[in-house]
mmCIF file of C-alpha atoms and ligand atoms in Angstrom:
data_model
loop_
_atom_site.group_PDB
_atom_site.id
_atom_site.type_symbol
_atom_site.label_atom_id
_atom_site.label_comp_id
_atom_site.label_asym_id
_atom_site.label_seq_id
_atom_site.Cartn_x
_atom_site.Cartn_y
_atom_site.Cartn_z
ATOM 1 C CA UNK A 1 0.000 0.000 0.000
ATOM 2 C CA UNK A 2 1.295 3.205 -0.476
ATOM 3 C CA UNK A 3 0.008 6.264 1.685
ATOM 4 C CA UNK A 4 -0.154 9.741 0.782
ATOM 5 C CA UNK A 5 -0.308 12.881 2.986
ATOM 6 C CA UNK A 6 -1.963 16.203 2.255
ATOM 7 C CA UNK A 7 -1.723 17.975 5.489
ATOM 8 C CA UNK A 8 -3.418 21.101 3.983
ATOM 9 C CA UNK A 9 -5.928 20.264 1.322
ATOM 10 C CA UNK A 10 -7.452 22.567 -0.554
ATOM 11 C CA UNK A 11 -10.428 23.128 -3.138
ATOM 12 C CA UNK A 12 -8.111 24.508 -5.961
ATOM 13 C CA UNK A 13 -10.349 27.268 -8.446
ATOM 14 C CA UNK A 14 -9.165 27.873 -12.167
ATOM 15 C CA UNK A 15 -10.896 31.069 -13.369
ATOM 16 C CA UNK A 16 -9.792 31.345 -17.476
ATOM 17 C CA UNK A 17 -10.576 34.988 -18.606
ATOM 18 C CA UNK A 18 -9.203 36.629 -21.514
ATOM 19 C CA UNK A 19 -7.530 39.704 -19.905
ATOM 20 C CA UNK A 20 -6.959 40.530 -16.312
ATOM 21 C CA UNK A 21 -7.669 43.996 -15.414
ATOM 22 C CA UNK A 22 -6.778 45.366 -11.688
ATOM 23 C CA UNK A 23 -9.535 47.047 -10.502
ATOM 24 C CA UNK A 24 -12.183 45.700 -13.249
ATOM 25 C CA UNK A 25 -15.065 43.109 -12.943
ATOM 26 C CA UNK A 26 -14.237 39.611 -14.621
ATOM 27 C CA UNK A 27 -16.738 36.760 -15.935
ATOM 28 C CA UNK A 28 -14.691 33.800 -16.529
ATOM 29 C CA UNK A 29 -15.201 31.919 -19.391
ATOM 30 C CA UNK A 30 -14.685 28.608 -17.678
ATOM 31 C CA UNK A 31 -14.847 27.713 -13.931
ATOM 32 C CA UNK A 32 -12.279 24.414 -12.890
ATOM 33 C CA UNK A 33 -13.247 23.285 -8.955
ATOM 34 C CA UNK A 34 -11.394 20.537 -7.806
ATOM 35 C CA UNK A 35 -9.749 19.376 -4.704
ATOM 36 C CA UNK A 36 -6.325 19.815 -4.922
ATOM 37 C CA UNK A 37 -3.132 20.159 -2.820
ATOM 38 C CA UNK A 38 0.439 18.723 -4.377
ATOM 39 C CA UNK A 39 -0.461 15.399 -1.955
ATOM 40 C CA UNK A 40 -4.143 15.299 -3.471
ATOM 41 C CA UNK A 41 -2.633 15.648 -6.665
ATOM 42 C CA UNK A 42 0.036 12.453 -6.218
ATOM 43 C CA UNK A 43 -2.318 10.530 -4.761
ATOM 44 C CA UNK A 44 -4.661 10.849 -7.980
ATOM 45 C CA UNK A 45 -1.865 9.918 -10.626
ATOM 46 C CA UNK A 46 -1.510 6.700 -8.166
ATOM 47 C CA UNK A 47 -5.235 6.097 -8.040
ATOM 48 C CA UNK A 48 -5.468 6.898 -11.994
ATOM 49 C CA UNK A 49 -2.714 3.925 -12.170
ATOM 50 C CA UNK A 50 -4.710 1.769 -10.168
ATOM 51 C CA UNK A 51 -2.103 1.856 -7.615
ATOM 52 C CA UNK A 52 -3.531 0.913 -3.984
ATOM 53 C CA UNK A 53 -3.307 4.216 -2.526
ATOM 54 C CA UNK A 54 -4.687 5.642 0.534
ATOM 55 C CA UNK A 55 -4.531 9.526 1.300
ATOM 56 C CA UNK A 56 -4.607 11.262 4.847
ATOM 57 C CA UNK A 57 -5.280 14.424 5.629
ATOM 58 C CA UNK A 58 -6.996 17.541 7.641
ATOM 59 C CA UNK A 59 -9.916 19.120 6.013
ATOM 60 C CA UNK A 60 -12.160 21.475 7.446
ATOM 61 C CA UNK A 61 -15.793 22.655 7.314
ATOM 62 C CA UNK A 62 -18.235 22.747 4.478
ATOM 63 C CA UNK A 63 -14.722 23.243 2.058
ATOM 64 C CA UNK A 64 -13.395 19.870 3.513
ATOM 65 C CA UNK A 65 -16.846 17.978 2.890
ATOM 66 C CA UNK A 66 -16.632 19.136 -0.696
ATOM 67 C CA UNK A 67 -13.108 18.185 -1.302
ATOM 68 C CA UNK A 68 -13.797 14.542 0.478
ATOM 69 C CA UNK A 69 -16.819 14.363 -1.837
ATOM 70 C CA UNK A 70 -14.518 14.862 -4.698
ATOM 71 C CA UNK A 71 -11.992 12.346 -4.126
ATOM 72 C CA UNK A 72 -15.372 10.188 -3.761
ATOM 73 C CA UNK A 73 -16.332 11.008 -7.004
ATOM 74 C CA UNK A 74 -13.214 9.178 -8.144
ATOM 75 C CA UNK A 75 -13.034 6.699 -5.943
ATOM 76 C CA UNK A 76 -9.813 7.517 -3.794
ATOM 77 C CA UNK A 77 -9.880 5.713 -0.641
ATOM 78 C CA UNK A 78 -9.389 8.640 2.250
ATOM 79 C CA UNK A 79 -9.459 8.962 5.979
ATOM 80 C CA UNK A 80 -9.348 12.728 6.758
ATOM 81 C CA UNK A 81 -9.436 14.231 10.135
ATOM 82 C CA UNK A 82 -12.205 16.453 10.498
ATOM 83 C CA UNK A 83 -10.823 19.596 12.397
ATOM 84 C CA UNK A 84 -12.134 23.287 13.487
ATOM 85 C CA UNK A 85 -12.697 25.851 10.527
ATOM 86 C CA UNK A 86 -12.412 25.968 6.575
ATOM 87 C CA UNK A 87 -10.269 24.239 4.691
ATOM 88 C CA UNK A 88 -8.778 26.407 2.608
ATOM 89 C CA UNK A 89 -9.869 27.774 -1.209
ATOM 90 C CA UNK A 90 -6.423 28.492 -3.851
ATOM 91 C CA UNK A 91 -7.742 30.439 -6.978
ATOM 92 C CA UNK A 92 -5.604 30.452 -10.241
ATOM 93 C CA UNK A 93 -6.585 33.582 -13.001
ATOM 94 C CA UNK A 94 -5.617 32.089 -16.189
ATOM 95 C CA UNK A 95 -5.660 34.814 -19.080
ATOM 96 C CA UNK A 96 -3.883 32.796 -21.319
ATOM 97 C CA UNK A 97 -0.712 34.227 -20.744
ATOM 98 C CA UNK A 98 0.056 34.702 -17.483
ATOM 99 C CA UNK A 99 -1.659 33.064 -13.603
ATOM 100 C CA UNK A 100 -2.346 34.971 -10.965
ATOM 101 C CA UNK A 101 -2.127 32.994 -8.180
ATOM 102 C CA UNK A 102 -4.424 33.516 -4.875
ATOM 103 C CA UNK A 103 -3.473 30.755 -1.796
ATOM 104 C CA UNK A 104 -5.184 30.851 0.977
ATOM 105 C CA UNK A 105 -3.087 29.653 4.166
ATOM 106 C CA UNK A 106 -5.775 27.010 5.691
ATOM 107 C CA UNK A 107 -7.409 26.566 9.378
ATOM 108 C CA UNK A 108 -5.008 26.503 12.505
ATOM 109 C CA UNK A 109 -4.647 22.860 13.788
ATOM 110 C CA UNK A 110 -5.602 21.799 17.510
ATOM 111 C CA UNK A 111 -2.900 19.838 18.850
ATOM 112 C CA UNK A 112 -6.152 17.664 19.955
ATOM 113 C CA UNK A 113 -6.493 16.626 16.406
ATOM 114 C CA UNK A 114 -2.944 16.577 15.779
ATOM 115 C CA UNK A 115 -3.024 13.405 18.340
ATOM 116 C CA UNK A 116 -6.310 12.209 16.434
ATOM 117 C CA UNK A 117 -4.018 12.233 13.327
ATOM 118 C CA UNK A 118 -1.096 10.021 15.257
ATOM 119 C CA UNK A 119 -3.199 7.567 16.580
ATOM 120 C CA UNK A 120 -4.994 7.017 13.450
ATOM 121 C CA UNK A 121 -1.844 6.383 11.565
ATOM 122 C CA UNK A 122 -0.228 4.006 14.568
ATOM 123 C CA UNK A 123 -3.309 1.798 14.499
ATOM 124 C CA UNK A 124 -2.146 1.039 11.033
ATOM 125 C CA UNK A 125 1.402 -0.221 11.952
ATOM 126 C CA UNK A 126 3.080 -0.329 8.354
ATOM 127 C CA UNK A 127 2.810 0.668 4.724
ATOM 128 C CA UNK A 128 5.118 -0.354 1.929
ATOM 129 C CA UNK A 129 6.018 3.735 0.635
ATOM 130 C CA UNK A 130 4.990 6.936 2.217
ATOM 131 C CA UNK A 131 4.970 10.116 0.740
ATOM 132 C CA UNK A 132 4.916 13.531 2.473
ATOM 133 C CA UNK A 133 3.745 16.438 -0.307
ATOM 134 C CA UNK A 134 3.269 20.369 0.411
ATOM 135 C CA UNK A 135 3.025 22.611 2.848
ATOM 136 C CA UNK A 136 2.013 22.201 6.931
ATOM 137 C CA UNK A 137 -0.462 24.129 7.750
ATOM 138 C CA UNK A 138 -0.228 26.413 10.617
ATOM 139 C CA UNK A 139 -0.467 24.251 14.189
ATOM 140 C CA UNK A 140 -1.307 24.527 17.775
ATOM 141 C CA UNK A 141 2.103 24.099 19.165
ATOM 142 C CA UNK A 142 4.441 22.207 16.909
ATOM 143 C CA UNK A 143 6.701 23.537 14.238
ATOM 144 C CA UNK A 144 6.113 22.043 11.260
ATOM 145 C CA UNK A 145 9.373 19.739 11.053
ATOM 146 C CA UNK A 146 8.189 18.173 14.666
ATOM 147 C CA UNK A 147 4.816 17.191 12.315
ATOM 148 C CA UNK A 148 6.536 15.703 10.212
ATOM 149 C CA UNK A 149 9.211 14.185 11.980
ATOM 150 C CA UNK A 150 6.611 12.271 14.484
ATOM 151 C CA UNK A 151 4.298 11.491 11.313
ATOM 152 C CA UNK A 152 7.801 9.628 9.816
ATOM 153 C CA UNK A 153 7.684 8.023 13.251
ATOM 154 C CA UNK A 154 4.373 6.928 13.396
ATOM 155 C CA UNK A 155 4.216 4.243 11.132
ATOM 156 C CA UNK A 156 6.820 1.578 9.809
ATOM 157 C CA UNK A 157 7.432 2.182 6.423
ATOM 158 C CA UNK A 158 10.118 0.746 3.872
ATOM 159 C CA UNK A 159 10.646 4.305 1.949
ATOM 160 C CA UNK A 160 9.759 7.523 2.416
ATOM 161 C CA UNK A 161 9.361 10.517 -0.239
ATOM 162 C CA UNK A 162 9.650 13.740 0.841
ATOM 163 C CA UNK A 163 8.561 16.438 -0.650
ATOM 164 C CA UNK A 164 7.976 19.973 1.063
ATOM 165 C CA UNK A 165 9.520 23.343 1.237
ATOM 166 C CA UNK A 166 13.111 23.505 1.318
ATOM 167 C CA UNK A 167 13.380 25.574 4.040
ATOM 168 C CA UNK A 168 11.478 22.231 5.770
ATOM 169 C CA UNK A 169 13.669 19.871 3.710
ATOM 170 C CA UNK A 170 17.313 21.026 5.015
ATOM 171 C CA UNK A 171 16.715 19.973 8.537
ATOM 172 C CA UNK A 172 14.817 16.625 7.264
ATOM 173 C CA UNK A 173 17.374 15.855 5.324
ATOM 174 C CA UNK A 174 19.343 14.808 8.596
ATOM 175 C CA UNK A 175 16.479 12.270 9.632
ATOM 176 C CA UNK A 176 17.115 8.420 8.247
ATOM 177 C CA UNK A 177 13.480 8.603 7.989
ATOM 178 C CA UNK A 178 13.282 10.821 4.891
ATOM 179 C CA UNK A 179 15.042 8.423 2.067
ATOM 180 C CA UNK A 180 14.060 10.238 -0.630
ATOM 181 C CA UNK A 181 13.561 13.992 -1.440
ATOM 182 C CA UNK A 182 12.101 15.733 -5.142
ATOM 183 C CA UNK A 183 13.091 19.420 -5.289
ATOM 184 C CA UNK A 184 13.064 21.252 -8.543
ATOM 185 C CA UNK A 185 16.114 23.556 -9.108
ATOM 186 C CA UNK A 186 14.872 26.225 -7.186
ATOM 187 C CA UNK A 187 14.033 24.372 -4.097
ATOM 188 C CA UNK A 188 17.570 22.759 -4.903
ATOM 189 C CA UNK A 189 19.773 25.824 -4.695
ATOM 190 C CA UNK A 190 17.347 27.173 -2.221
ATOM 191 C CA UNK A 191 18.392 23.732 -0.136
ATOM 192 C CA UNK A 192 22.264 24.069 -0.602
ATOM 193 C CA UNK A 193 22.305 27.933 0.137
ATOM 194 C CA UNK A 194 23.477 28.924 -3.379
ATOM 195 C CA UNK A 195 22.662 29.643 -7.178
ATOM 196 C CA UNK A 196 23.899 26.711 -9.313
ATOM 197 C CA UNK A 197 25.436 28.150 -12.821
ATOM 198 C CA UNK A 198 25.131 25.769 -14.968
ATOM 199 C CA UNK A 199 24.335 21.231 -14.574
ATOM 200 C CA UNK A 200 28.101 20.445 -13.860
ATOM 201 C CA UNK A 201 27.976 22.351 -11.382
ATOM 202 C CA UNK A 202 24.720 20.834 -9.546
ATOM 203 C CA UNK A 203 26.147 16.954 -10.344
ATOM 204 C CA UNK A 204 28.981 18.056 -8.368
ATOM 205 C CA UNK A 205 27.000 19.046 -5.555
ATOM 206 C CA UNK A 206 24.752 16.490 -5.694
ATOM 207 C CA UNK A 207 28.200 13.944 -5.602
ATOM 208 C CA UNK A 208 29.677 16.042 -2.950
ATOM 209 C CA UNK A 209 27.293 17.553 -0.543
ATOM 210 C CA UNK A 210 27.068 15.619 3.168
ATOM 211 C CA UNK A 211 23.247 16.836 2.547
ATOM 212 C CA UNK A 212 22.609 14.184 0.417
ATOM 213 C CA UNK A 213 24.564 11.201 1.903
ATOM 214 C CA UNK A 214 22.673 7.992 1.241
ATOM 215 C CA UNK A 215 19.296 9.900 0.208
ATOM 216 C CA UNK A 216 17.591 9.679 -3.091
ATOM 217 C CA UNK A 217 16.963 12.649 -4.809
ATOM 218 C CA UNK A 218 15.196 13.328 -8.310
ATOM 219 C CA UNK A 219 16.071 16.947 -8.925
ATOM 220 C CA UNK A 220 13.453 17.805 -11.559
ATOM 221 C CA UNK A 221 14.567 20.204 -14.018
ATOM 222 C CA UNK A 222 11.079 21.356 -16.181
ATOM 223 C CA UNK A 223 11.443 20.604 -19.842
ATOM 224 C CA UNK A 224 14.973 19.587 -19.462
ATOM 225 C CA UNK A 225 14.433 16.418 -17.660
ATOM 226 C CA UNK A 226 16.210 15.575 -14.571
ATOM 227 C CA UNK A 227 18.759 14.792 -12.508
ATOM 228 C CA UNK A 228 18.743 11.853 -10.393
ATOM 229 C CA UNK A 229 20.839 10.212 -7.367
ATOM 230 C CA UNK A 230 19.578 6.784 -6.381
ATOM 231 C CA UNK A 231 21.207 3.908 -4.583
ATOM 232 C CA UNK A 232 24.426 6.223 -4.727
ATOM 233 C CA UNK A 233 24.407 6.203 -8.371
ATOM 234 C CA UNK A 234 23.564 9.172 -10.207
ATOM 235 C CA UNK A 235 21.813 9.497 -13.702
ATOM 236 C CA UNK A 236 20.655 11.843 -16.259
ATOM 237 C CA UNK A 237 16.910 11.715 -17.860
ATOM 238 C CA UNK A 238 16.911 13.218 -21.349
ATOM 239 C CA UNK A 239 13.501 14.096 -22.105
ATOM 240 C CA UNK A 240 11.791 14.299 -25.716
ATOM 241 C CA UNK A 241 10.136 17.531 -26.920
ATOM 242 C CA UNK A 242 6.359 17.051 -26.527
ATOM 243 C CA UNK A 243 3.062 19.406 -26.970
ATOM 244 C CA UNK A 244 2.855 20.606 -23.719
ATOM 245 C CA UNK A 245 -0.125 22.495 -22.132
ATOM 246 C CA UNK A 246 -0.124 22.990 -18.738
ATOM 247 C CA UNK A 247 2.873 22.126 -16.558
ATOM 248 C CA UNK A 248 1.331 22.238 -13.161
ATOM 249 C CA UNK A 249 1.622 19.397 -11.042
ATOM 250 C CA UNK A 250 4.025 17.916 -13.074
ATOM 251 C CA UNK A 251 6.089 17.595 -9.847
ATOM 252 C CA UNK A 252 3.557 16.134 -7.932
ATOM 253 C CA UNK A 253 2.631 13.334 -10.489
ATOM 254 C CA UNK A 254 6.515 12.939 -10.795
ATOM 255 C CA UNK A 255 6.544 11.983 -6.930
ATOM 256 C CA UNK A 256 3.848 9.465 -7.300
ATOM 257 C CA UNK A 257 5.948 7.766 -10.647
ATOM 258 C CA UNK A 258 8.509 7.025 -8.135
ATOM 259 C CA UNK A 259 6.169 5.683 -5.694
ATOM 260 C CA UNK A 260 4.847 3.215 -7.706
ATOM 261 C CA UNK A 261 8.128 2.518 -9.395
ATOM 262 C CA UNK A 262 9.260 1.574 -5.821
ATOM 263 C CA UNK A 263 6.303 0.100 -4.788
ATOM 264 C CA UNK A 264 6.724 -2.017 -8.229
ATOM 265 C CA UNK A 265 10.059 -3.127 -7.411
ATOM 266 C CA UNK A 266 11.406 -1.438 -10.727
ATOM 267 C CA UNK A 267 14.916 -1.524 -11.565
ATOM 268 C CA UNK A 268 16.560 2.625 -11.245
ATOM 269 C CA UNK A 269 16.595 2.436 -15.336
ATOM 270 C CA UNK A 270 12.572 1.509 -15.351
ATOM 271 C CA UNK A 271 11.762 3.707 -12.210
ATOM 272 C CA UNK A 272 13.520 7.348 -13.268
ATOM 273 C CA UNK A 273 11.601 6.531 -16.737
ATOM 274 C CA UNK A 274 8.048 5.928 -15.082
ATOM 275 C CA UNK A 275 8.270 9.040 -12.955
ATOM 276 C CA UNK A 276 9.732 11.026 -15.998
ATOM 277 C CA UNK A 277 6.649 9.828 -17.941
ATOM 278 C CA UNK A 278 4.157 10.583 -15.725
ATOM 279 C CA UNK A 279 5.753 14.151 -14.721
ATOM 280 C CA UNK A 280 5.657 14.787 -19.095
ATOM 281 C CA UNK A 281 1.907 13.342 -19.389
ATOM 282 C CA UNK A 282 0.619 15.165 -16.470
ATOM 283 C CA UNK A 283 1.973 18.719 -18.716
ATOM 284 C CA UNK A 284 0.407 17.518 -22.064
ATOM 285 C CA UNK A 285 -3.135 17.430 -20.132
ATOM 286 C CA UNK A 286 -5.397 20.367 -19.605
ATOM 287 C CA UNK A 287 -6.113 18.607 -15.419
ATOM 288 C CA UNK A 288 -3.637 19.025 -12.956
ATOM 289 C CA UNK A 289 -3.115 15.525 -11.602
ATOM 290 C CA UNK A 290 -3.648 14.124 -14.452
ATOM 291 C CA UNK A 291 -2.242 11.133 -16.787
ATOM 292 C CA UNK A 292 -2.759 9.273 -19.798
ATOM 293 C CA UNK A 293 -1.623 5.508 -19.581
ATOM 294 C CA UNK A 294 -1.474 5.566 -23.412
ATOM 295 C CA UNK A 295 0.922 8.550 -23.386
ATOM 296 C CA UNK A 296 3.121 7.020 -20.226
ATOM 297 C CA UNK A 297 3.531 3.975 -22.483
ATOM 298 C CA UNK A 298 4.440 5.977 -25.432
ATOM 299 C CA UNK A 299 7.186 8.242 -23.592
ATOM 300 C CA UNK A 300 8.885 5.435 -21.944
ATOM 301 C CA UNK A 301 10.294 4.528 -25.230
ATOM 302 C CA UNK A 302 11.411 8.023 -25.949
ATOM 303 C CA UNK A 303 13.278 8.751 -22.228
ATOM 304 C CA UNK A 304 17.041 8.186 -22.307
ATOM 305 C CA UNK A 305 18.666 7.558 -19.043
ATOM 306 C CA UNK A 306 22.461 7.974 -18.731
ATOM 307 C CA UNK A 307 24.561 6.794 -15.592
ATOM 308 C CA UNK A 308 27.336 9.471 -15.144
HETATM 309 P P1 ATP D 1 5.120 21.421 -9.833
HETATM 310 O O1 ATP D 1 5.587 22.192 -8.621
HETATM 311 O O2 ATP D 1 4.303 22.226 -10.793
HETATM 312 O O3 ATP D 1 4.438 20.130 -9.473
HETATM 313 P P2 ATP D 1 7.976 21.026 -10.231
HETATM 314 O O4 ATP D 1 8.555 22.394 -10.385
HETATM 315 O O5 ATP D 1 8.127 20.358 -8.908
HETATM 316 O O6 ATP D 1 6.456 21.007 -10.670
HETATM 317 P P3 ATP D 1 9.252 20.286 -12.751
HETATM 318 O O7 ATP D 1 10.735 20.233 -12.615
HETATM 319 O O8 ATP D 1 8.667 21.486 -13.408
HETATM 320 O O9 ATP D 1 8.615 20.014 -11.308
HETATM 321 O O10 ATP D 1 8.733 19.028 -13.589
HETATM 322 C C1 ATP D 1 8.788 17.692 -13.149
HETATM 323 C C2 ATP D 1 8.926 16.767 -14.330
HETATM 324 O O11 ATP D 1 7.773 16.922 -15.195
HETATM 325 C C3 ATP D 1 10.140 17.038 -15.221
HETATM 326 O O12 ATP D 1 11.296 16.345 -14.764
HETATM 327 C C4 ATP D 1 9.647 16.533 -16.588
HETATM 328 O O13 ATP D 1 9.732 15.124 -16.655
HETATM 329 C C5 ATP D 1 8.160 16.925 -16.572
HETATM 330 N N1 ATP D 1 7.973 18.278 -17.138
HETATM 331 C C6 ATP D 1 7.739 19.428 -16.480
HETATM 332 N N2 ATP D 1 7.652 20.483 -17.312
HETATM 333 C C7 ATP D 1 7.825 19.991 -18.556
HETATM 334 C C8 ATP D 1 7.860 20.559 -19.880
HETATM 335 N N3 ATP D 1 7.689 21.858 -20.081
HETATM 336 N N4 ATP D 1 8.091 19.722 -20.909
HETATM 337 C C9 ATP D 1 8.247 18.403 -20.731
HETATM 338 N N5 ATP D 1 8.244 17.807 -19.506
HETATM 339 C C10 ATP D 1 8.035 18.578 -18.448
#
């Protein structure tokens, strides 16, 4: 089984207008609602694989009913914790050129369902892979590393991915709990405290840097593929040049390629070009969180992977 966290869900709005004017009134021509949240979103590639994935959360209010409903509507096994307030609304302005991005920060969290959340997930004793995705949202008393940290600790698990802010990541990184992390290059140089120049430059850090000791870690790099370190080795994805429409999320559904990939027991060749595939097909669709097995079986073919 592989279990998915989305500490603070969300019901994710996608207004598409043709200009954006400050100050003006705007009728969208189309309205996207969906529940969303970068662990909602890797949990749905896995579910859309027919992966057996369950996804834990905190939602909140009449907004947390509607994003539990949705993930009904698809038939993704959940087990939320029902805590005070509103879970929170993120709107996206799409005028066809740029997004205008409006995130809400979500509902405070009781330590008293904090503890709910704990004992939930130690009554379940083990999972194959875990995987940790976006932000924390605020809390009664904890920071959001001690969160995570006693969530790592809360159930036995055989690999762990990552995947939060890098301020959140660098003092992760020194738990054996978190085995492997997914940053993109910001997040990366963000995590090592400097600008890389050019790829040499982030191999060598990636070889080098006592962060990274005996951890797995997929830097993404957009259109250009990615870097990856895995058992100690490291590789290169070449990607091909595909039709791409919306990007978002392709992060996320890169997180949950390597979850099933390990899950899977794929070899590092196989496993670096599943969660390539799924990270392209997620930016050829129009849905964030969303894959075509068709296309993922078409790209495989087309990803090179290089040891270096
Ligand atoms: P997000 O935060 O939106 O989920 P991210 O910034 O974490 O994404 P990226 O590095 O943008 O992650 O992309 C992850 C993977 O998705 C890439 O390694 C690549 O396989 C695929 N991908 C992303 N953008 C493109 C693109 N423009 N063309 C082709 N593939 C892409």
């Amino acid at each position: 089984m592989i279990l998915v966290h989305s500490f603070n869900s969300s019901i994710d709005i996608t207004y598409q207008i043709n200009h954006l004017n400050i100050g003006q009134v705007h009728r969208p021509n189309t309205v996207i609602k969906n529940a969303g949240g970068k662990g909602i979103n890797v949990a749905k590639v896995l579910n859309q694989l027919k992966e057996n994935v369950l996804l834990m959360g905190y939602i909140a209010g009449n907004n947390g009913k509607t994003i539990k409903t949705k993930l009904e509507n698809i038939t993704l096994s959940n087990e939320f914790i029902e805590t005070d307030g509103e879970s929170r609304i993120c709107i996206a302005i799409n005028d066809g050129v740029h997004q205008t991005e409006i995130l809400e920060s979500g509902p405070l969290i009781k330590k008293v369902y904090q503890k709910e959340y704990i004992h939930k997930l130690k009554r379940k004793q083990h999972c194959n892979v875990q995987v940790i995705s976006g932000s924390t949202p605020i809390l009664e008393d904890a920071t959001p590393l001690e969160h995570t940290h006693t969530i790592l600790n809360s159930i036995e698990s055989n690999y762990n991915i990552v995947d939060v802010r890098a301020s959140e990541l660098q003092q992760l990184l020194q738990y054996d709990e978190v085995h492997c992390i997914k940053p993109n290059e910001t997040e990366f140089d963000e995590l090592i405290g400097f600008t890389c120049e050019h790829l040499e430059q982030r191999i060598d850090v990636l070889k080098h840097n006592p962060l990274f000791q005996n951890k797995d870690v997929f830097l993404t790099l957009g259109g250009n593929g990615a870097l990856i370190k895995r058992n100690n080795h490291l590789y290169r994805a070449h990607i091909p040049n595909m039709q791409i429409v919306n990007p978002v999320g392709s992060g996320d559904s890169t997180v949950a390629g390597i979850a099933y990939g390990i899950e899977n027991l794929f070899d590092d060749e196989m496993m670096i070009k599943f969660a390539m595939a799924c990270g392209i097909s997620n930016a050829m669709n129009e849905q964030t969180g969303y894959i075509s097995l068709s296309q993922i079986n078409e790209l495989i073919d087309k990803i090179k992977v290089e040891k270096i």
